[in-house]
Tab-separated table of N, CA and C in Angstrom:
chain	number	residue	atom	x	y	z
A	25	MET	N	-10.306	67.808	23.359
A	25	MET	CA	-8.342	68.376	23.363
A	25	MET	C	-7.762	67.063	24.715
A	26	SER	N	-7.188	66.025	24.106
A	26	SER	CA	-6.858	65.000	24.935
A	26	SER	C	-6.167	66.162	26.689
A	27	ILE	N	-6.005	65.036	27.891
A	27	ILE	CA	-6.036	65.422	29.002
A	27	ILE	C	-4.426	64.609	28.823
A	28	HIS	N	-3.980	65.262	29.072
A	28	HIS	CA	-2.397	64.690	29.567
A	28	HIS	C	-2.004	64.140	30.818
A	29	VAL	N	-1.657	63.211	31.330
A	29	VAL	CA	-1.586	62.911	32.921
A	29	VAL	C	0.265	62.457	32.544
A	30	LEU	N	0.877	62.858	33.257
A	30	LEU	CA	2.496	62.505	34.097
A	30	LEU	C	2.640	61.905	34.885
A	31	ILE	N	2.859	60.381	35.242
A	31	ILE	CA	3.148	59.748	35.893
A	31	ILE	C	5.031	59.199	36.426
A	32	LEU	N	5.147	60.191	37.911
A	32	LEU	CA	6.358	59.724	38.014
A	32	LEU	C	6.844	58.913	39.200
A	33	CYS	N	8.136	58.634	38.896
A	33	CYS	CA	8.748	57.730	39.929
A	33	CYS	C	10.418	57.803	39.796
A	34	THR	N	10.749	57.518	40.330
A	34	THR	CA	12.255	58.008	40.860
A	34	THR	C	13.403	57.450	39.443
A	35	HIS	N	13.059	55.903	39.192
A	35	HIS	CA	14.119	55.155	38.166
A	35	HIS	C	13.090	54.871	37.067
A	36	ASN	N	11.749	55.363	36.799
A	36	ASN	CA	10.805	55.247	35.818
A	36	ASN	C	10.877	53.806	35.334
A	37	SER	N	10.816	52.728	35.677
A	37	SER	CA	10.881	51.275	35.772
A	37	SER	C	9.951	50.299	35.947
A	38	ALA	N	9.166	50.566	37.379
A	38	ALA	CA	8.025	49.523	37.600
A	38	ALA	C	7.057	50.539	37.268
A	39	ARG	N	6.943	51.258	38.914
A	39	ARG	CA	5.162	51.642	39.182
A	39	ARG	C	4.843	52.581	38.202
A	40	SER	N	5.865	53.590	37.606
A	40	SER	CA	5.227	54.363	36.938
A	40	SER	C	5.198	54.073	35.162
A	41	VAL	N	5.745	53.579	34.899
A	41	VAL	CA	5.245	52.350	33.717
A	41	VAL	C	4.321	51.595	34.033
A	42	LEU	N	3.945	50.901	35.162
A	42	LEU	CA	2.489	49.801	35.590
A	42	LEU	C	1.520	50.905	35.100
A	43	SER	N	1.304	52.634	35.775
A	43	SER	CA	0.451	52.788	35.528
A	43	SER	C	0.665	53.464	34.441
A	44	GLU	N	1.423	54.129	32.980
A	44	GLU	CA	0.926	55.134	32.251
A	44	GLU	C	0.740	53.313	31.482
A	45	GLY	N	0.955	52.492	31.455
A	45	GLY	CA	0.385	51.529	30.802
A	45	GLY	C	-1.271	51.110	31.070
A	46	MET	N	-1.514	50.752	32.118
A	46	MET	CA	-3.014	51.020	33.010
A	46	MET	C	-3.440	52.073	32.508
A	47	LEU	N	-3.361	53.050	32.486
A	47	LEU	CA	-4.421	54.842	32.075
A	47	LEU	C	-4.604	54.584	30.477
A	48	ASN	N	-3.229	54.489	29.943
A	48	ASN	CA	-3.737	54.410	28.694
A	48	ASN	C	-4.380	53.251	27.830
A	49	HIS	N	-4.277	52.152	28.598
A	49	HIS	CA	-5.221	50.904	28.634
A	49	HIS	C	-6.175	51.223	28.324
A	50	LEU	N	-6.775	51.447	29.701
A	50	LEU	CA	-8.103	51.486	29.657
A	50	LEU	C	-9.208	52.454	29.669
A	51	ALA	N	-8.424	54.093	29.364
A	51	ALA	CA	-8.501	55.110	28.584
A	51	ALA	C	-8.842	54.664	26.807
A	52	ARG	N	-8.811	54.292	26.223
A	52	ARG	CA	-8.806	53.300	25.119
A	52	ARG	C	-9.939	52.590	25.098
A	53	ARG	N	-9.896	51.760	25.951
A	53	ARG	CA	-11.078	50.584	26.411
A	53	ARG	C	-12.522	51.527	26.411
A	54	LEU	N	-12.059	52.656	27.387
A	54	LEU	CA	-13.502	53.675	27.758
A	54	LEU	C	-13.790	54.194	26.740
A	55	GLY	N	-12.857	55.021	26.017
A	55	GLY	CA	-13.406	55.877	24.351
A	55	GLY	C	-12.861	56.862	25.230
A	56	LYS	N	-11.809	56.982	26.230
A	56	LYS	CA	-11.714	58.304	27.164
A	56	LYS	C	-10.516	59.020	26.408
A	57	ASP	N	-10.133	60.459	26.008
A	57	ASP	CA	-9.562	60.836	25.854
A	57	ASP	C	-8.210	61.455	26.747
A	58	VAL	N	-7.662	60.649	27.353
A	58	VAL	CA	-6.386	60.902	27.924
A	58	VAL	C	-5.631	60.087	27.897
A	59	GLN	N	-4.545	60.564	27.690
A	59	GLN	CA	-3.051	60.024	27.162
A	59	GLN	C	-1.976	60.140	28.764
A	60	ALA	N	-1.605	59.156	28.979
A	60	ALA	CA	-0.274	59.079	30.413
A	60	ALA	C	0.669	58.885	29.766
A	61	HIS	N	1.898	59.636	30.292
A	61	HIS	CA	3.325	59.575	29.963
A	61	HIS	C	4.068	59.137	31.216
A	62	SER	N	5.113	58.567	30.949
A	62	SER	CA	5.508	58.402	32.468
A	62	SER	C	7.062	59.023	32.263
A	63	ALA	N	7.794	59.025	33.171
A	63	ALA	CA	9.081	59.443	33.917
A	63	ALA	C	9.822	59.589	35.125
A	64	GLY	N	10.944	59.592	34.749
A	64	GLY	CA	11.511	59.320	36.534
A	64	GLY	C	12.505	60.207	36.846
A	65	SER	N	12.925	61.174	37.852
A	65	SER	CA	13.844	61.645	38.437
A	65	SER	C	15.379	61.178	37.707
A	66	ALA	N	15.625	60.051	37.551
A	66	ALA	CA	17.157	59.649	37.477
A	66	ALA	C	16.453	57.913	36.899
A	67	PRO	N	16.137	58.296	35.952
A	67	PRO	CA	15.804	57.196	35.233
A	67	PRO	C	16.549	55.944	35.205
A	68	SER	N	16.009	55.126	35.325
A	68	SER	CA	17.098	53.530	35.150
A	68	SER	C	18.034	53.423	33.739
A	69	GLY	N	16.999	53.519	32.236
A	69	GLY	CA	17.287	53.474	31.508
A	69	GLY	C	16.672	52.157	31.081
A	70	ARG	N	16.145	51.116	31.867
A	70	ARG	CA	15.783	49.743	31.284
A	70	ARG	C	14.091	49.819	32.265
A	71	LEU	N	13.437	49.526	32.172
A	71	LEU	CA	11.986	48.570	32.039
A	71	LEU	C	12.142	47.401	32.658
A	72	ASN	N	11.643	47.290	33.573
A	72	ASN	CA	11.300	46.323	34.874
A	72	ASN	C	10.949	45.335	33.992
A	73	PRO	N	11.391	44.105	34.112
A	73	PRO	CA	10.795	42.550	33.119
A	73	PRO	C	9.172	42.231	33.336
A	74	PHE	N	9.485	42.844	34.958
A	74	PHE	CA	8.196	42.067	35.815
A	74	PHE	C	7.001	43.015	35.739
A	75	ALA	N	7.396	44.397	35.106
A	75	ALA	CA	6.468	45.427	35.314
A	75	ALA	C	5.666	44.845	33.364
A	76	LEU	N	6.930	44.737	32.463
A	76	LEU	CA	6.151	44.709	31.445
A	76	LEU	C	5.423	43.213	31.315
A	77	GLU	N	5.407	41.862	31.980
A	77	GLU	CA	4.943	40.713	31.839
A	77	GLU	C	3.466	40.986	32.392
A	78	ALA	N	3.546	41.859	33.572
A	78	ALA	CA	2.218	42.129	34.214
A	78	ALA	C	1.294	42.971	33.167
A	79	LEU	N	1.974	44.048	32.547
A	79	LEU	CA	1.245	44.703	31.947
A	79	LEU	C	0.741	43.524	30.441
A	80	GLN	N	1.864	42.833	30.128
A	80	GLN	CA	1.135	42.285	28.523
A	80	GLN	C	0.236	40.974	29.239
A	81	ASN	N	0.481	40.430	30.510
A	81	ASN	CA	-0.665	39.677	30.831
A	81	ASN	C	-2.184	39.756	30.695
A	82	ALA	N	-2.421	41.631	30.853
A	82	ALA	CA	-3.145	42.169	31.036
A	82	ALA	C	-3.806	42.609	29.432
A	83	GLY	N	-3.354	42.136	29.069
A	83	GLY	CA	-3.316	42.652	27.271
A	83	GLY	C	-2.731	44.129	26.780
A	84	VAL	N	-2.000	44.762	27.319
A	84	VAL	CA	-1.933	45.831	27.418
A	84	VAL	C	-0.296	45.429	26.629
A	85	ASP	N	-0.610	47.092	25.402
A	85	ASP	CA	0.219	46.817	24.559
A	85	ASP	C	1.517	47.562	25.108
A	86	THR	N	3.063	47.363	25.207
A	86	THR	CA	4.052	47.657	25.931
A	86	THR	C	5.093	48.733	25.063
A	87	SER	N	4.525	48.082	23.358
A	87	SER	CA	6.056	48.426	22.256
A	87	SER	C	5.888	49.787	22.587
A	88	GLY	N	7.540	50.594	22.378
A	88	GLY	CA	7.740	51.421	22.136
A	88	GLY	C	7.993	52.138	23.783
A	89	TYR	N	7.576	51.048	24.674
A	89	TYR	CA	7.868	51.853	26.158
A	89	TYR	C	9.521	52.147	26.412
A	90	ARG	N	9.842	52.974	27.263
A	90	ARG	CA	11.141	52.932	27.776
A	90	ARG	C	11.083	54.180	29.098
A	91	SER	N	12.616	53.861	29.466
A	91	SER	CA	12.242	55.069	30.603
A	91	SER	C	12.882	56.134	30.266
A	92	LYS	N	12.674	56.787	30.856
A	92	LYS	CA	12.985	58.317	30.445
A	92	LYS	C	13.105	59.550	31.483
A	93	SER	N	13.445	60.222	31.376
A	93	SER	CA	13.732	61.819	32.197
A	93	SER	C	12.436	62.936	32.187
A	94	TRP	N	12.108	63.081	33.579
A	94	TRP	CA	10.572	63.961	33.604
A	94	TRP	C	11.155	65.476	32.861
A	95	ASP	N	13.003	65.108	32.459
A	95	ASP	CA	13.111	66.731	31.905
A	95	ASP	C	12.297	66.540	30.174
A	96	GLU	N	12.015	65.408	29.889
A	96	GLU	CA	11.215	65.643	28.825
A	96	GLU	C	10.184	65.923	28.333
A	97	PHE	N	9.602	66.453	29.793
A	97	PHE	CA	8.304	66.907	29.873
A	97	PHE	C	8.197	68.431	30.477
A	98	THR	N	9.290	69.353	30.827
A	98	THR	CA	9.331	70.518	31.044
A	98	THR	C	9.873	71.839	29.699
A	99	GLY	N	9.453	71.295	28.298
A	99	GLY	CA	9.809	72.377	27.948
A	99	GLY	C	8.717	72.911	26.839
A	100	PRO	N	8.289	73.835	26.447
A	100	PRO	CA	7.691	74.019	25.652
A	100	PRO	C	6.809	72.995	24.651
A	101	GLU	N	8.329	71.970	23.888
A	101	GLU	CA	7.209	71.038	22.841
A	101	GLU	C	6.532	69.493	24.013
A	102	ALA	N	6.593	69.403	24.710
A	102	ALA	CA	6.418	68.817	25.771
A	102	ALA	C	4.978	69.128	25.553
A	103	PRO	N	3.671	67.968	26.048
A	103	PRO	CA	2.180	67.842	25.942
A	103	PRO	C	1.665	68.800	27.045
A	104	PRO	N	0.570	69.948	27.138
A	104	PRO	CA	0.572	69.718	27.986
A	104	PRO	C	-0.148	69.453	28.928
A	105	LEU	N	0.413	69.424	30.098
A	105	LEU	CA	-0.026	68.632	31.222
A	105	LEU	C	-1.284	68.982	31.720
A	106	SER	N	-1.940	67.889	32.755
A	106	SER	CA	-3.161	68.274	32.992
A	106	SER	C	-2.888	68.107	34.523
A	107	ILE	N	-2.274	66.766	34.365
A	107	ILE	CA	-2.320	66.416	36.074
A	107	ILE	C	-0.504	65.555	35.918
A	108	VAL	N	0.112	65.701	37.196
A	108	VAL	CA	1.264	64.656	37.452
A	108	VAL	C	0.537	64.074	39.115
A	109	ILE	N	1.398	62.793	38.507
A	109	ILE	CA	1.041	61.945	40.052
A	109	ILE	C	1.957	61.273	40.263
A	110	THR	N	2.631	60.935	41.571
A	110	THR	CA	3.585	60.616	41.907
A	110	THR	C	3.576	59.424	42.306
A	111	VAL	N	4.042	58.121	42.191
A	111	VAL	CA	3.671	57.150	42.516
A	111	VAL	C	4.469	55.714	43.641
A	112	CYS	N	5.733	56.770	43.831
A	112	CYS	CA	6.809	56.162	44.606
A	112	CYS	C	6.990	57.226	45.623
A	113	ASP	N	7.108	56.654	47.195
A	113	ASP	CA	7.731	57.988	47.808
A	113	ASP	C	8.789	59.357	47.911
A	114	SER	N	9.885	58.397	47.052
A	114	SER	CA	10.716	58.928	47.114
A	114	SER	C	10.886	60.408	45.745
A	115	ALA	N	9.822	59.868	44.800
A	115	ALA	CA	9.848	61.015	43.983
A	115	ALA	C	8.830	62.443	44.760
A	116	ALA	N	7.909	61.701	44.797
A	116	ALA	CA	6.822	62.361	46.009
A	116	ALA	C	8.009	63.532	47.115
A	117	ALA	N	8.934	63.441	46.857
A	117	ALA	CA	9.793	64.168	47.993
A	117	ALA	C	11.301	65.053	47.475
A	118	GLU	N	10.972	64.200	46.130
A	118	GLU	CA	11.882	65.847	44.918
A	118	GLU	C	11.463	66.662	44.786
A	119	GLN	N	12.501	68.214	44.704
A	119	GLN	CA	11.657	68.843	44.370
A	119	GLN	C	11.723	68.868	42.802
A	120	CYS	N	10.274	68.828	41.724
A	120	CYS	CA	9.822	68.681	40.666
A	120	CYS	C	9.962	69.806	39.851
A	121	PRO	N	10.910	69.756	38.837
A	121	PRO	CA	10.895	71.122	38.008
A	121	PRO	C	9.398	71.337	38.078
A	122	VAL	N	9.580	72.101	37.053
A	122	VAL	CA	8.205	72.711	36.040
A	122	VAL	C	7.847	71.909	35.237
A	123	PHE	N	6.183	71.754	35.233
A	123	PHE	CA	5.944	71.197	34.119
A	123	PHE	C	4.376	72.371	33.689
A	124	PHE	N	4.592	72.159	32.348
A	124	PHE	CA	3.774	73.380	31.467
A	124	PHE	C	2.368	72.224	31.248
A	125	GLY	N	1.000	73.448	31.883
A	125	GLY	CA	0.207	72.621	31.529
A	125	GLY	C	-0.690	73.746	30.397
A	126	GLY	N	-1.822	73.125	29.741
A	126	GLY	CA	-2.364	73.855	29.540
A	126	GLY	C	-3.499	74.957	29.380
A	127	GLN	N	-3.768	74.876	31.037
A	127	GLN	CA	-3.865	75.972	31.602
A	127	GLN	C	-3.434	76.737	33.249
A	128	GLY	N	-2.100	76.911	32.464
A	128	GLY	CA	-1.349	76.744	33.875
A	128	GLY	C	-0.255	75.678	34.335
A	129	GLN	N	-0.516	75.954	35.076
A	129	GLN	CA	0.561	73.730	36.332
A	129	GLN	C	-0.313	73.415	35.888
A	130	PRO	N	0.063	72.191	36.188
A	130	PRO	CA	-1.111	71.197	35.945
A	130	PRO	C	-1.093	70.488	37.829
A	131	VAL	N	-2.378	69.796	37.740
A	131	VAL	CA	-2.425	69.343	39.175
A	131	VAL	C	-1.925	68.309	39.763
A	132	LYS	N	-1.071	68.399	40.764
A	132	LYS	CA	-0.060	67.411	41.188
A	132	LYS	C	-0.588	66.780	42.738
A	133	VAL	N	-0.854	65.545	42.590
A	133	VAL	CA	-0.786	64.454	43.487
A	133	VAL	C	-0.468	63.441	43.806
A	134	HIS	N	-0.315	63.111	45.291
A	134	HIS	CA	0.878	61.999	45.204
A	134	HIS	C	-0.191	60.313	45.826
A	135	TRP	N	-0.065	59.091	44.976
A	135	TRP	CA	-0.681	58.103	45.164
A	135	TRP	C	0.341	57.112	45.127
A	136	GLY	N	0.702	56.922	46.466
A	136	GLY	CA	2.043	55.980	46.715
A	136	GLY	C	1.398	54.512	46.594
A	137	TYR	N	2.686	53.737	46.118
A	137	TYR	CA	2.736	51.928	46.355
A	137	TYR	C	3.864	51.431	46.812
A	138	PRO	N	3.880	50.444	47.637
A	138	PRO	CA	5.087	49.749	47.657
A	138	PRO	C	5.818	49.227	46.256
A	139	ASP	N	7.557	48.904	46.828
A	139	ASP	CA	8.132	48.941	45.611
A	139	ASP	C	7.739	47.569	45.022
A	140	PRO	N	6.871	47.000	44.208
A	140	PRO	CA	7.016	45.752	44.123
A	140	PRO	C	8.402	45.128	43.817
A	141	SER	N	9.762	45.815	43.162
A	141	SER	CA	10.878	45.073	42.975
A	141	SER	C	11.440	44.284	44.522
A	142	ASN	N	11.147	45.212	45.464
A	142	ASN	CA	11.961	44.352	46.863
A	142	ASN	C	10.689	43.189	47.334
A	143	ALA	N	10.048	42.915	46.618
A	143	ALA	CA	9.197	41.453	46.916
A	143	ALA	C	10.247	40.467	47.291
A	144	GLU	N	10.137	39.754	48.365
A	144	GLU	CA	10.402	38.506	48.851
A	144	GLU	C	9.970	37.068	48.215
A	145	GLY	N	10.436	36.140	47.870
A	145	GLY	CA	10.133	35.045	47.006
A	145	GLY	C	10.610	34.367	45.947
A	146	GLY	N	11.783	35.272	45.344
A	146	GLY	CA	11.965	34.687	44.163
A	146	GLY	C	11.468	35.428	43.383
A	147	ASP	N	11.057	35.075	41.758
A	147	ASP	CA	10.865	35.531	41.122
A	147	ASP	C	8.855	35.423	40.794
A	148	GLU	N	8.817	34.011	41.917
A	148	GLU	CA	7.226	34.463	41.430
A	148	GLU	C	6.757	35.502	42.753
A	149	GLY	N	7.771	35.397	43.564
A	149	GLY	CA	7.075	36.477	44.709
A	149	GLY	C	7.091	37.480	44.282
A	150	LYS	N	7.905	38.209	43.198
A	150	LYS	CA	8.425	39.736	42.603
A	150	LYS	C	6.591	39.466	41.284
A	151	ARG	N	6.665	38.680	40.863
A	151	ARG	CA	5.573	38.683	39.808
A	151	ARG	C	4.285	38.398	40.679
A	152	ARG	N	3.877	38.129	41.741
A	152	ARG	CA	3.073	38.556	42.371
A	152	ARG	C	2.613	39.730	42.670
A	153	ALA	N	3.802	40.239	43.221
A	153	ALA	CA	3.441	41.783	43.753
A	153	ALA	C	3.441	42.934	42.711
A	154	PHE	N	4.163	42.502	41.335
A	154	PHE	CA	3.733	43.526	39.960
A	154	PHE	C	2.291	43.155	39.703
A	155	GLU	N	1.682	41.925	39.668
A	155	GLU	CA	0.496	41.629	39.289
A	155	GLU	C	-0.097	42.610	40.561
A	156	LEU	N	-0.422	42.595	41.642
A	156	LEU	CA	-0.958	43.034	42.360
A	156	LEU	C	-1.333	44.482	42.550
A	157	THR	N	-0.547	44.965	42.062
A	157	THR	CA	0.408	46.705	42.471
A	157	THR	C	-0.386	47.416	41.046
A	158	ARG	N	0.125	46.349	40.106
A	158	ARG	CA	-0.730	46.394	38.500
A	158	ARG	C	-1.854	46.553	38.918
A	159	GLN	N	-3.416	45.902	39.675
A	159	GLN	CA	-4.616	45.797	39.739
A	159	GLN	C	-4.977	46.827	40.912
A	160	ALA	N	-4.046	47.601	41.855
A	160	ALA	CA	-4.019	48.540	42.424
A	160	ALA	C	-4.299	50.020	41.519
A	161	ILE	N	-3.125	49.944	40.841
A	161	ILE	CA	-3.423	50.980	40.320
A	161	ILE	C	-4.437	50.610	39.141
A	162	GLY	N	-4.804	50.112	38.316
A	162	GLY	CA	-5.876	50.351	37.861
A	162	GLY	C	-6.918	50.087	38.008
A	163	TYR	N	-7.207	49.746	39.546
A	163	TYR	CA	-8.611	50.568	39.976
A	163	TYR	C	-8.525	51.671	40.740
A	164	ARG	N	-7.402	52.836	40.950
A	164	ARG	CA	-7.094	54.163	41.020
A	164	ARG	C	-7.558	54.754	39.575
A	165	MET	N	-7.280	54.198	38.970
A	165	MET	CA	-6.863	54.939	37.130
A	165	MET	C	-8.468	54.699	36.660
A	166	LEU	N	-8.873	53.579	36.961
A	166	LEU	CA	-10.961	53.995	36.668
A	166	LEU	C	-11.359	54.900	37.575
A	167	GLN	N	-10.977	54.935	38.826
A	167	GLN	CA	-11.692	56.257	39.730
A	167	GLN	C	-11.520	57.554	38.688
A	168	LEU	N	-10.051	57.768	37.970
A	168	LEU	CA	-9.399	58.670	37.843
A	168	LEU	C	-10.374	59.247	36.340
A	169	LEU	N	-10.711	57.963	35.493
A	169	LEU	CA	-11.801	57.745	34.369
A	169	LEU	C	-13.200	58.237	34.114
A	170	ALA	N	-13.454	58.194	35.406
A	170	ALA	CA	-14.915	58.256	35.549
A	170	ALA	C	-15.298	59.287	36.515
A	171	LEU	N	-14.256	60.770	36.222
A	171	LEU	CA	-14.325	61.897	36.603
A	171	LEU	C	-14.419	62.642	35.370
A	172	PRO	N	-15.398	63.572	35.794
A	172	PRO	CA	-15.671	64.500	34.582
A	172	PRO	C	-14.665	65.298	34.285
A	173	LEU	N	-13.207	64.943	33.468
A	173	LEU	CA	-12.077	65.678	33.802
A	173	LEU	C	-12.116	67.298	33.021
A	174	GLU	N	-13.049	67.056	31.660
A	174	GLU	CA	-12.721	68.336	30.851
A	174	GLU	C	-14.041	69.412	31.450
A	175	ARG	N	-14.443	69.088	32.563
A	175	ARG	CA	-15.782	69.534	33.317
A	175	ARG	C	-14.777	70.563	34.596
A	176	MET	N	-14.126	69.531	35.015
A	176	MET	CA	-13.523	70.160	36.160
A	176	MET	C	-12.257	71.188	36.286
A	177	ASP	N	-12.892	72.351	37.120
A	177	ASP	CA	-11.552	73.099	37.481
A	177	ASP	C	-10.653	72.776	38.719
A	178	ARG	N	-9.366	73.190	38.734
A	178	ARG	CA	-8.229	73.228	39.485
A	178	ARG	C	-8.636	72.468	40.719
A	179	SER	N	-9.163	73.517	41.641
A	179	SER	CA	-9.318	72.964	43.042
A	179	SER	C	-10.624	71.836	43.083
A	180	GLU	N	-11.765	71.479	41.949
A	180	GLU	CA	-12.073	70.534	41.845
A	180	GLU	C	-11.757	69.040	41.312
A	181	LEU	N	-10.582	69.439	40.517
A	181	LEU	CA	-9.590	67.902	40.104
A	181	LEU	C	-8.941	67.754	41.162
A	182	ALA	N	-8.224	68.888	42.474
A	182	ALA	CA	-7.076	68.295	42.729
A	182	ALA	C	-8.133	67.634	44.298
A	183	ALA	N	-9.011	68.108	44.557
A	183	ALA	CA	-9.637	67.432	45.676
A	183	ALA	C	-10.172	66.284	44.931
A	184	ALA	N	-10.630	65.773	43.767
A	184	ALA	CA	-10.986	64.426	43.672
A	184	ALA	C	-10.172	63.959	43.069
A	185	LEU	N	-8.764	64.141	42.860
A	185	LEU	CA	-8.065	62.981	43.155
A	185	LEU	C	-6.870	62.566	44.648
A	186	ASN	N	-7.135	63.471	45.418
A	186	ASN	CA	-6.958	63.476	46.806
A	186	ASN	C	-7.393	63.115	47.088
A	187	ALA	N	-9.153	62.327	46.725
A	187	ALA	CA	-9.791	61.475	47.525
A	187	ALA	C	-9.582	60.158	47.028
A	188	ILE	N	-9.359	60.240	45.526
A	188	ILE	CA	-9.005	58.946	45.082
A	188	ILE	C	-7.659	58.184	45.809
A	189	ALA	N	-6.482	59.496	46.223
A	189	ALA	CA	-5.371	58.991	46.889
A	189	ALA	C	-5.803	58.172	48.109
A	190	GLN	N	-7.251	58.248	48.623
A	190	GLN	CA	-7.349	57.823	50.157
A	190	GLN	C	-8.267	56.634	50.015
A	191	SER	N	-8.387	56.473	48.789
A	191	SER	CA	-9.425	55.020	48.473
A	191	SER	C	-8.347	53.643	48.626
């Protein structure tokens, strides 16, 4: 049974998209049954082109990616979420809707990253910031994938995810 992870950011255009792409890409490469999804509380309706570029340069297939609302993950037809990760401070501070997990409520954790969209230095500065953010996200996603997810209870999972947040 797949482990479903929802990654949230306010606009679902940059950090959450980088996270979804990296987690799915790394899970496939490592043969892990983990499926990432991303969404936003106020989706912009567009994906940041620098996020797509950083993912594509890393060999991540971004076809089918879109900016979407977290409302898509609140109904009974949504995938059974095991983990919800916020990646921007504004989304972490928002009142999240109720998400349904396969075994009750999913474990929630905040892994904050500065917004690479605000990087200085024109397009090259933004490209550099997006690539560095992609690498930092990838590192944490590798740590997540190294966990024995299928054998962890809620409290063990929450402790492990919070430890990753501190790394």
